[in-house]
C-alpha atoms as an extended CHARMM CRD file, in Angstrom:
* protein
*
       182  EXT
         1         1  UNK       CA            -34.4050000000      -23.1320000000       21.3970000000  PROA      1               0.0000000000
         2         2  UNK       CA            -35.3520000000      -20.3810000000       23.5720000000  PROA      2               0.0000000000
         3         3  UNK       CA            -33.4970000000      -17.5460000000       24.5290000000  PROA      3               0.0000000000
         4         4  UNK       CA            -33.3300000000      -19.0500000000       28.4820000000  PROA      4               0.0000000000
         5         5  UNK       CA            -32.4390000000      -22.1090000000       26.6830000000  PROA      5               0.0000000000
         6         6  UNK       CA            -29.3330000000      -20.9030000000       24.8190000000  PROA      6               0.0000000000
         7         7  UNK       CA            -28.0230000000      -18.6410000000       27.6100000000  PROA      7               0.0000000000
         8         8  UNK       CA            -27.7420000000      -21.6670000000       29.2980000000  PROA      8               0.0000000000
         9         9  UNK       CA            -25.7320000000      -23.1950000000       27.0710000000  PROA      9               0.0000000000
        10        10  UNK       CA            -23.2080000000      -19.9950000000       26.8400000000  PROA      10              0.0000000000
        11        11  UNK       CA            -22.8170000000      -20.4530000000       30.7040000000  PROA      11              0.0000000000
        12        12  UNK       CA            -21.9170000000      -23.7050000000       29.9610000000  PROA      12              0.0000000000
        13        13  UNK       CA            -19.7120000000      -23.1190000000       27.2510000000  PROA      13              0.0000000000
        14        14  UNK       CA            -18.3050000000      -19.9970000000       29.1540000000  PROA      14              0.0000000000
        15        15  UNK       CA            -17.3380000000      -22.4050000000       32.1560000000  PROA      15              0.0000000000
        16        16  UNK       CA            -15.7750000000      -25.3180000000       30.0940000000  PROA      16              0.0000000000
        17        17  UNK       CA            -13.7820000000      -22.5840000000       27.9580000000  PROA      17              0.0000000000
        18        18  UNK       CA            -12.2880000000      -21.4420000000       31.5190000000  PROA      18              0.0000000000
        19        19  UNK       CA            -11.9250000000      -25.3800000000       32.6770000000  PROA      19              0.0000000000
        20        20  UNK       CA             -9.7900000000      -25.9810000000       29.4410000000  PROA      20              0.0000000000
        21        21  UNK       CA             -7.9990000000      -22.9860000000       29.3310000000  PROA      21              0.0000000000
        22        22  UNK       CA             -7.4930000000      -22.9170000000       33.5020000000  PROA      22              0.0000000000
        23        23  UNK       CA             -7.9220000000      -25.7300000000       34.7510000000  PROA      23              0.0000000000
        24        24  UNK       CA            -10.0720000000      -24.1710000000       37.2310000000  PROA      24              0.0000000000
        25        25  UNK       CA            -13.8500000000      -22.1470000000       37.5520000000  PROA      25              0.0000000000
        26        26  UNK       CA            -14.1210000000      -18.3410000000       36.6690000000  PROA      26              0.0000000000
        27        27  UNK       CA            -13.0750000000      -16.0120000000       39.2840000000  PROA      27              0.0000000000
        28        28  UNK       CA            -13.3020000000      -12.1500000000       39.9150000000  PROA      28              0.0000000000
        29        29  UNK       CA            -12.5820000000      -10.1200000000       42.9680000000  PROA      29              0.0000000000
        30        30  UNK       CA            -13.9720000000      -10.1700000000       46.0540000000  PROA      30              0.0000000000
        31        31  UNK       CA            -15.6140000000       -8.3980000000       47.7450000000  PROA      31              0.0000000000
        32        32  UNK       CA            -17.3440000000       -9.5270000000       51.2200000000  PROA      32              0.0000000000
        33        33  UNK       CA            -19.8900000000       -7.2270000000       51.1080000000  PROA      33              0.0000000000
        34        34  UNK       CA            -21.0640000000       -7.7290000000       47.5950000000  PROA      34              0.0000000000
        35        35  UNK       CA            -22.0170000000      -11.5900000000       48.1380000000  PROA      35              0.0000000000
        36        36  UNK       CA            -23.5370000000      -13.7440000000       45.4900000000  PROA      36              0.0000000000
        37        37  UNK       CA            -25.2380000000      -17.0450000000       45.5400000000  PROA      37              0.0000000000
        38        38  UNK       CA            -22.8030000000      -17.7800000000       42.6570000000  PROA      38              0.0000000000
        39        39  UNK       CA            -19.6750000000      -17.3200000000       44.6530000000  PROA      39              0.0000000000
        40        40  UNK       CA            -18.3810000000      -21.1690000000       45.1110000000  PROA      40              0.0000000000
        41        41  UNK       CA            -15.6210000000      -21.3160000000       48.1670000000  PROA      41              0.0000000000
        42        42  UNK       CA            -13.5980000000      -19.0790000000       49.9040000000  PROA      42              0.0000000000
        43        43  UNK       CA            -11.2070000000      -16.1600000000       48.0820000000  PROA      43              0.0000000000
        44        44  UNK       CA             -7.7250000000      -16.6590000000       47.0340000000  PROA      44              0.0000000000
        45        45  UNK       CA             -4.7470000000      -15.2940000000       48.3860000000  PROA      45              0.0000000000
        46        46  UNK       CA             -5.0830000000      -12.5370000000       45.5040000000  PROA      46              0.0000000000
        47        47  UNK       CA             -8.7430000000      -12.5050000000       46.8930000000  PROA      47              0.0000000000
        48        48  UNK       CA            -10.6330000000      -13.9230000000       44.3440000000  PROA      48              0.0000000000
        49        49  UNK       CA            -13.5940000000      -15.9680000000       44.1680000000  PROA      49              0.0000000000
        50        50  UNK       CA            -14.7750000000      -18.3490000000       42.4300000000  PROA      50              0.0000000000
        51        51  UNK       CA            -17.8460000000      -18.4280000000       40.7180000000  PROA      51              0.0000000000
        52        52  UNK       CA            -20.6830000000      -20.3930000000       38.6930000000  PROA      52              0.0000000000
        53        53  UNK       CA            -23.4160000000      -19.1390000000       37.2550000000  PROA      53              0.0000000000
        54        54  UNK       CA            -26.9890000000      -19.9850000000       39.1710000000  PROA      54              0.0000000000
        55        55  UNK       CA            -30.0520000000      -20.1430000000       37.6320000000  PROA      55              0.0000000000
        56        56  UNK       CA            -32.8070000000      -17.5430000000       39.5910000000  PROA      56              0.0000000000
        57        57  UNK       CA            -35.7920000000      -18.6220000000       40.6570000000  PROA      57              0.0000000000
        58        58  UNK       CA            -38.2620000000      -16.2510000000       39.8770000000  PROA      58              0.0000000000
        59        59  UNK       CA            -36.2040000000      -15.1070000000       36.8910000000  PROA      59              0.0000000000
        60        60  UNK       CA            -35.0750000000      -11.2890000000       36.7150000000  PROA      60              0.0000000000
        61        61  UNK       CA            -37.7440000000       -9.4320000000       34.7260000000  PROA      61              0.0000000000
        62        62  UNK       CA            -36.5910000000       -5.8440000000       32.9270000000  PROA      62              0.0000000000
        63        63  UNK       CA            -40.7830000000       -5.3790000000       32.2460000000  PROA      63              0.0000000000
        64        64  UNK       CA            -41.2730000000       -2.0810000000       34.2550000000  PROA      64              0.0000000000
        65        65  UNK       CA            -38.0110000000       -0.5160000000       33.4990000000  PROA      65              0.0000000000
        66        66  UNK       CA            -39.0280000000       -0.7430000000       30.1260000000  PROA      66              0.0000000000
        67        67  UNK       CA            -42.7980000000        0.3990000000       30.8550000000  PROA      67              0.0000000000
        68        68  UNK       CA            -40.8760000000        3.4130000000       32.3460000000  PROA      68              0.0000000000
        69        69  UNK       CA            -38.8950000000        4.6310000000       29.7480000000  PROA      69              0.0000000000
        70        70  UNK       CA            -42.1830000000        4.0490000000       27.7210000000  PROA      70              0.0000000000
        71        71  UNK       CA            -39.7490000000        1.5600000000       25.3260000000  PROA      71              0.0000000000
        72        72  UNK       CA            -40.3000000000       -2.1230000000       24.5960000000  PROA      72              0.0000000000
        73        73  UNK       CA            -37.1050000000       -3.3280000000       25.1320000000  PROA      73              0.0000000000
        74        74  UNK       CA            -35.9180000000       -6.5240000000       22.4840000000  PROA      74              0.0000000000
        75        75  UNK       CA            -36.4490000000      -10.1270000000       22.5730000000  PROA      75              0.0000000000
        76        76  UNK       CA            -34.2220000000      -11.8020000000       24.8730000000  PROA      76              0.0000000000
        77        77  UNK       CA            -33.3680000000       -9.0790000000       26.5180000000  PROA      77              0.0000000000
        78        78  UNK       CA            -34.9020000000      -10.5910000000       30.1590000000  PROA      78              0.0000000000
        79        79  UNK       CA            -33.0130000000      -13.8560000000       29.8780000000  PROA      79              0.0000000000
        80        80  UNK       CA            -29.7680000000      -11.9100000000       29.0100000000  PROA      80              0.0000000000
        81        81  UNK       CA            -29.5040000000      -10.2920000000       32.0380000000  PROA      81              0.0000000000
        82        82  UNK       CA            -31.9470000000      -12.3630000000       34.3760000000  PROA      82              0.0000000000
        83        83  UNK       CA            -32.1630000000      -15.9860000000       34.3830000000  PROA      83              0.0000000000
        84        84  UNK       CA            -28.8460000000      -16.1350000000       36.5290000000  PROA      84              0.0000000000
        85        85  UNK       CA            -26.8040000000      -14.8030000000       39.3870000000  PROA      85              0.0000000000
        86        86  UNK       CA            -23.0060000000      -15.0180000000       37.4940000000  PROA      86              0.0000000000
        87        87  UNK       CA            -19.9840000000      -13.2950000000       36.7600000000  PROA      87              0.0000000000
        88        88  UNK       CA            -19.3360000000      -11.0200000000       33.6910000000  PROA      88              0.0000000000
        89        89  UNK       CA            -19.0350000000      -13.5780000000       30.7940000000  PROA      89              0.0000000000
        90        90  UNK       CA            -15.5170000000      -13.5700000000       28.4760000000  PROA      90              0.0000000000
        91        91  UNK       CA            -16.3620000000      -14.4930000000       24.7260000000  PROA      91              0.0000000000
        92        92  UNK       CA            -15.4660000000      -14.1950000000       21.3240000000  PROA      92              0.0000000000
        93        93  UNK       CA            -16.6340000000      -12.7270000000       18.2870000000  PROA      93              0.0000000000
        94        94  UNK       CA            -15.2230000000      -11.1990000000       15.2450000000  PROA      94              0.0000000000
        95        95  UNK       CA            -11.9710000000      -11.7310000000       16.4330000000  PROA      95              0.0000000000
        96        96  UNK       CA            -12.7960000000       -9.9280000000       19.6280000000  PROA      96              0.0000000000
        97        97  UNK       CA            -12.5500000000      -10.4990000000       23.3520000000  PROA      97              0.0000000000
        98        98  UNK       CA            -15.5190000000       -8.8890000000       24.5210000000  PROA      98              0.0000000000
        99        99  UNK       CA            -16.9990000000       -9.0160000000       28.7280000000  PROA      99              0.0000000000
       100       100  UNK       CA            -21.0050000000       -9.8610000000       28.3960000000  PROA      100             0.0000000000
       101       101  UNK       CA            -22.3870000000       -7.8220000000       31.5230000000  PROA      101             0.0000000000
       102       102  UNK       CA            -24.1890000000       -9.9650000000       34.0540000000  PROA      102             0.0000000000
       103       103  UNK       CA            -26.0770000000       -9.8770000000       37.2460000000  PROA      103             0.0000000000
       104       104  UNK       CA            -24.2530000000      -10.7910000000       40.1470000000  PROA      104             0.0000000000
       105       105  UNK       CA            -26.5690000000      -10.4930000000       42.5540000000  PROA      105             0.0000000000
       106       106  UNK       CA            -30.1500000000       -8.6480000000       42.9870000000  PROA      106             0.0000000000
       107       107  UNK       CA            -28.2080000000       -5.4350000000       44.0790000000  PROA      107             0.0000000000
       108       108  UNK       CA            -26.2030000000       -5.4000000000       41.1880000000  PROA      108             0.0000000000
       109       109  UNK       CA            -29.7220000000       -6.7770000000       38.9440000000  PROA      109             0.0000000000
       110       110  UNK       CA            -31.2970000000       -2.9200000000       40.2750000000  PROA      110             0.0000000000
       111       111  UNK       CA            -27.9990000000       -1.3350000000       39.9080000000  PROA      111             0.0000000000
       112       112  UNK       CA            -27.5050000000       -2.4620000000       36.1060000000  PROA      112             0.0000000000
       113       113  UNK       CA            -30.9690000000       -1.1400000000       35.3620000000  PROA      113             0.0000000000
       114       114  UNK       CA            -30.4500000000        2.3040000000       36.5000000000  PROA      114             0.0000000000
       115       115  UNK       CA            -27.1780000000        2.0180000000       34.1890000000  PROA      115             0.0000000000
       116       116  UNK       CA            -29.5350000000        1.2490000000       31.6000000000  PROA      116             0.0000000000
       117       117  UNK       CA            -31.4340000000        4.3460000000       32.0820000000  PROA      117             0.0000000000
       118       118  UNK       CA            -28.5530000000        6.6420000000       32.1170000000  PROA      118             0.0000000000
       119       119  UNK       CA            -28.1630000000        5.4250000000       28.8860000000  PROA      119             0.0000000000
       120       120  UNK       CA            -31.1520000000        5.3470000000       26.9730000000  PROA      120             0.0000000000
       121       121  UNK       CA            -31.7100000000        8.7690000000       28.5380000000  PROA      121             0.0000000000
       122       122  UNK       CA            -27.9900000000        9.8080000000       27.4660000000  PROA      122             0.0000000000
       123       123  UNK       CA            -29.2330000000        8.9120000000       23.7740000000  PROA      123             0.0000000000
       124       124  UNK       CA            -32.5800000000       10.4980000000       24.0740000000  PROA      124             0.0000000000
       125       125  UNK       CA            -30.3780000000       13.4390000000       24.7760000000  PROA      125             0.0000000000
       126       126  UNK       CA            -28.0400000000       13.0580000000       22.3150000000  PROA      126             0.0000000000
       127       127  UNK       CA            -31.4020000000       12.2280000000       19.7000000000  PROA      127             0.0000000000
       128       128  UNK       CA            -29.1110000000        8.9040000000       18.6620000000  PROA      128             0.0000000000
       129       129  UNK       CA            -31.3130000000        5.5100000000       18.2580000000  PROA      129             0.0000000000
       130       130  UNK       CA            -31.6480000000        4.0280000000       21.7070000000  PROA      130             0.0000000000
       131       131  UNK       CA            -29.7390000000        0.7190000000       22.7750000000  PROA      131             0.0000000000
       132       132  UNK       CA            -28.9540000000       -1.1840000000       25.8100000000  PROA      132             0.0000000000
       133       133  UNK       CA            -25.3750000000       -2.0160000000       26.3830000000  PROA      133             0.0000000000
       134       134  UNK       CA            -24.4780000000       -5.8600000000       27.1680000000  PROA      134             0.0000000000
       135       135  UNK       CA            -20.8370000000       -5.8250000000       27.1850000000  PROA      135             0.0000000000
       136       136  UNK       CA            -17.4880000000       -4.1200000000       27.1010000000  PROA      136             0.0000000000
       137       137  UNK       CA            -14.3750000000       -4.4130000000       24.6500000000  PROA      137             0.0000000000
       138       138  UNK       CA            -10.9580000000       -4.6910000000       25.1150000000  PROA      138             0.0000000000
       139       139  UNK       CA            -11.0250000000       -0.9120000000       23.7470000000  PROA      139             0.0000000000
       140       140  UNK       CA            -11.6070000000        1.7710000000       26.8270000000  PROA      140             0.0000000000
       141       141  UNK       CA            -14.8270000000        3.2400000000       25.1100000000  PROA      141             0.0000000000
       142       142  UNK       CA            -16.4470000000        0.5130000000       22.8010000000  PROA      142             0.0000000000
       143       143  UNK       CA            -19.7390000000       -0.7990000000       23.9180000000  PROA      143             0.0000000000
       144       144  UNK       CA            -21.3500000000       -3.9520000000       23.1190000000  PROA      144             0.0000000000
       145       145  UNK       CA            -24.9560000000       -2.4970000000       22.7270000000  PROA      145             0.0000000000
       146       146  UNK       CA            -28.4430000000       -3.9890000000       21.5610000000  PROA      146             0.0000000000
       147       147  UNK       CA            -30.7570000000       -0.9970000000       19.1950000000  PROA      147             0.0000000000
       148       148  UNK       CA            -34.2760000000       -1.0920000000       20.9600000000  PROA      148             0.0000000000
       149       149  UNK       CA            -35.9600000000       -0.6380000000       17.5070000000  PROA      149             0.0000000000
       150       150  UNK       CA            -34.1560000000       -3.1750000000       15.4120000000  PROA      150             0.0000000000
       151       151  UNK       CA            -32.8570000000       -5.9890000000       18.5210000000  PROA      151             0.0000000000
       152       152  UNK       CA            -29.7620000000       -6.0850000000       16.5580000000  PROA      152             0.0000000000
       153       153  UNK       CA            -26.7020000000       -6.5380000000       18.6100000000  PROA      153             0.0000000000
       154       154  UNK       CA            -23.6310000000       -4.0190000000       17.7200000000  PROA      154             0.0000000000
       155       155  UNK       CA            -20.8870000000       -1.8350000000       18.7720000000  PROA      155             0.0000000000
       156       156  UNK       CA            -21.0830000000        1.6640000000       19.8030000000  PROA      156             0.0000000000
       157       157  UNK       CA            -18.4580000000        3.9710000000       21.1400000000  PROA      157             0.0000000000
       158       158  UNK       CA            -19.7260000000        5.7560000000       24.1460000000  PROA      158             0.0000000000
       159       159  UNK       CA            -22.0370000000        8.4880000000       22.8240000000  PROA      159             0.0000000000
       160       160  UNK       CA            -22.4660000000        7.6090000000       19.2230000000  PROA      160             0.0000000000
       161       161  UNK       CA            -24.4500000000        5.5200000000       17.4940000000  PROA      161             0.0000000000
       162       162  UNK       CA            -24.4330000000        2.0480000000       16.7700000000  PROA      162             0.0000000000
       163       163  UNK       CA            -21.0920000000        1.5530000000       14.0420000000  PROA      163             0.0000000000
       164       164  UNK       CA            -21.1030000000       -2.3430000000       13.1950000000  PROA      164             0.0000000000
       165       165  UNK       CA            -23.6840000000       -4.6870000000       13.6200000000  PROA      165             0.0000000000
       166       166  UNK       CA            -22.8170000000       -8.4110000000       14.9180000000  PROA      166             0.0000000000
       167       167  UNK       CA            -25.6910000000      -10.0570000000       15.2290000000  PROA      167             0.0000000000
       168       168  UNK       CA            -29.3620000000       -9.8340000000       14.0470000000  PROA      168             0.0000000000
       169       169  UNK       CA            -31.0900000000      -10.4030000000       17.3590000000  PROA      169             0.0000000000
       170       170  UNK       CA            -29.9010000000      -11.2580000000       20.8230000000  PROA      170             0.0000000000
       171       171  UNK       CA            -30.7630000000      -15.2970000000       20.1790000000  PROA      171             0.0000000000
       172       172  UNK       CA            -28.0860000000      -14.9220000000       17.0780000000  PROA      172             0.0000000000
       173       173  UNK       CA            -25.5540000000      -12.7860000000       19.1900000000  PROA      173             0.0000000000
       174       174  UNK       CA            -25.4300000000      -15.4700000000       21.9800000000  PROA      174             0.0000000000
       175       175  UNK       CA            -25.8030000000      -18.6450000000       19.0190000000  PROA      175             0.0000000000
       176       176  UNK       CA            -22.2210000000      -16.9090000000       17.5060000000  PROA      176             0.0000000000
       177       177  UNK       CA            -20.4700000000      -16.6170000000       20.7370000000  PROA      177             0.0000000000
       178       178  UNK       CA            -21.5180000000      -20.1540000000       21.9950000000  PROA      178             0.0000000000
       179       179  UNK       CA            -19.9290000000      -21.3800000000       18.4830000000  PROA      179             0.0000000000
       180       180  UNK       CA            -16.4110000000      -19.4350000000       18.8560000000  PROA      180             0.0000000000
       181       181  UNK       CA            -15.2260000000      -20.5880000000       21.9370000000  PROA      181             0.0000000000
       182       182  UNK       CA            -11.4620000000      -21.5310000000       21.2340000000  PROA      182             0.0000000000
């Protein structure tokens, strides 16, 4: 299965996990001058919107950013972060909530790869192995990150290295959270 393939797949699990549990599609707040193609109707009284995730067409591409920093960036890594306009994905793993960062629109596609440089330039800095961060934790400073050299996906507090590993490779990171869905 590729990597397009099987994010696919966590979209769809992602959505039926919030159907089951809600009764209803994601949401997150709105904001009228941050539209997204993924945004489906009009915001709540507690102005929200609801979203799906939608496939892009060409697909996001991280290539030069990672020419640029002179890095190959991991497997996976493009498809993560841009075969779809969405909201930031809730999963499980380890026993964990964590929030997989996505793109929700081309803004915020540019926007998360100058985040990405802060922090493979933060870790240059701090001579630590380089990663890109995917996701958050419920904890205020624990990253969900991916180590350039190795693609294995881990946690990292902000400005350390990479503490526990949770996956091999992105394709295994997304296979586990697809599989522990409640």
């Amino acid at each position: 299965m590729t990597q397009s393939v099987a994010m696919a797949r966590l979209h769809q699990a992602h959505a039926e996990y919030y159907q089951k549990t809600f009764q209803d599609l994601p949401s997150t707040e709105h904001d009228a001058s941050w539209p997204s193609p993924c945004e489906q109707g009009e915001p709540n009284k507690l102005n929200e919107i609801k979203w799906q995730a939608v496939e892009r067409s060409p697909a996001g591409r991280l290539d030069d950013l990672a020419l640029a920093l002179e890095t190959p960036f991991p497997e996976g890594i493009n498809a993560l972060y841009g075969d779809c306009f969405a909201g930031n994905i809730i999963a499980f793993i380890e026993g964990r909530q964590i929030e997989l960062l996505q793109a929700w629109n081309e803004d915020d596609f540019e926007r998360l790869q100058q985040n990405i440089t802060g922090h493979i330039l933060m870790k240059r800095r701090l001579k630590q192995p380089e990663t890109i961060f995917i996701g958050l934790t419920e904890a205020d400073d624990l990253l969900v990150s991916v180590d350039i050299a190795t693609g294995k996906v881990g946690l990292e507090f902000v400005g350390k290295k990479q503490h526990h590993v949770l996956a091999d490779s992105i394709a295994e990171f997304v296979d586990s959270l697809i599989a522990n869905y409640p």
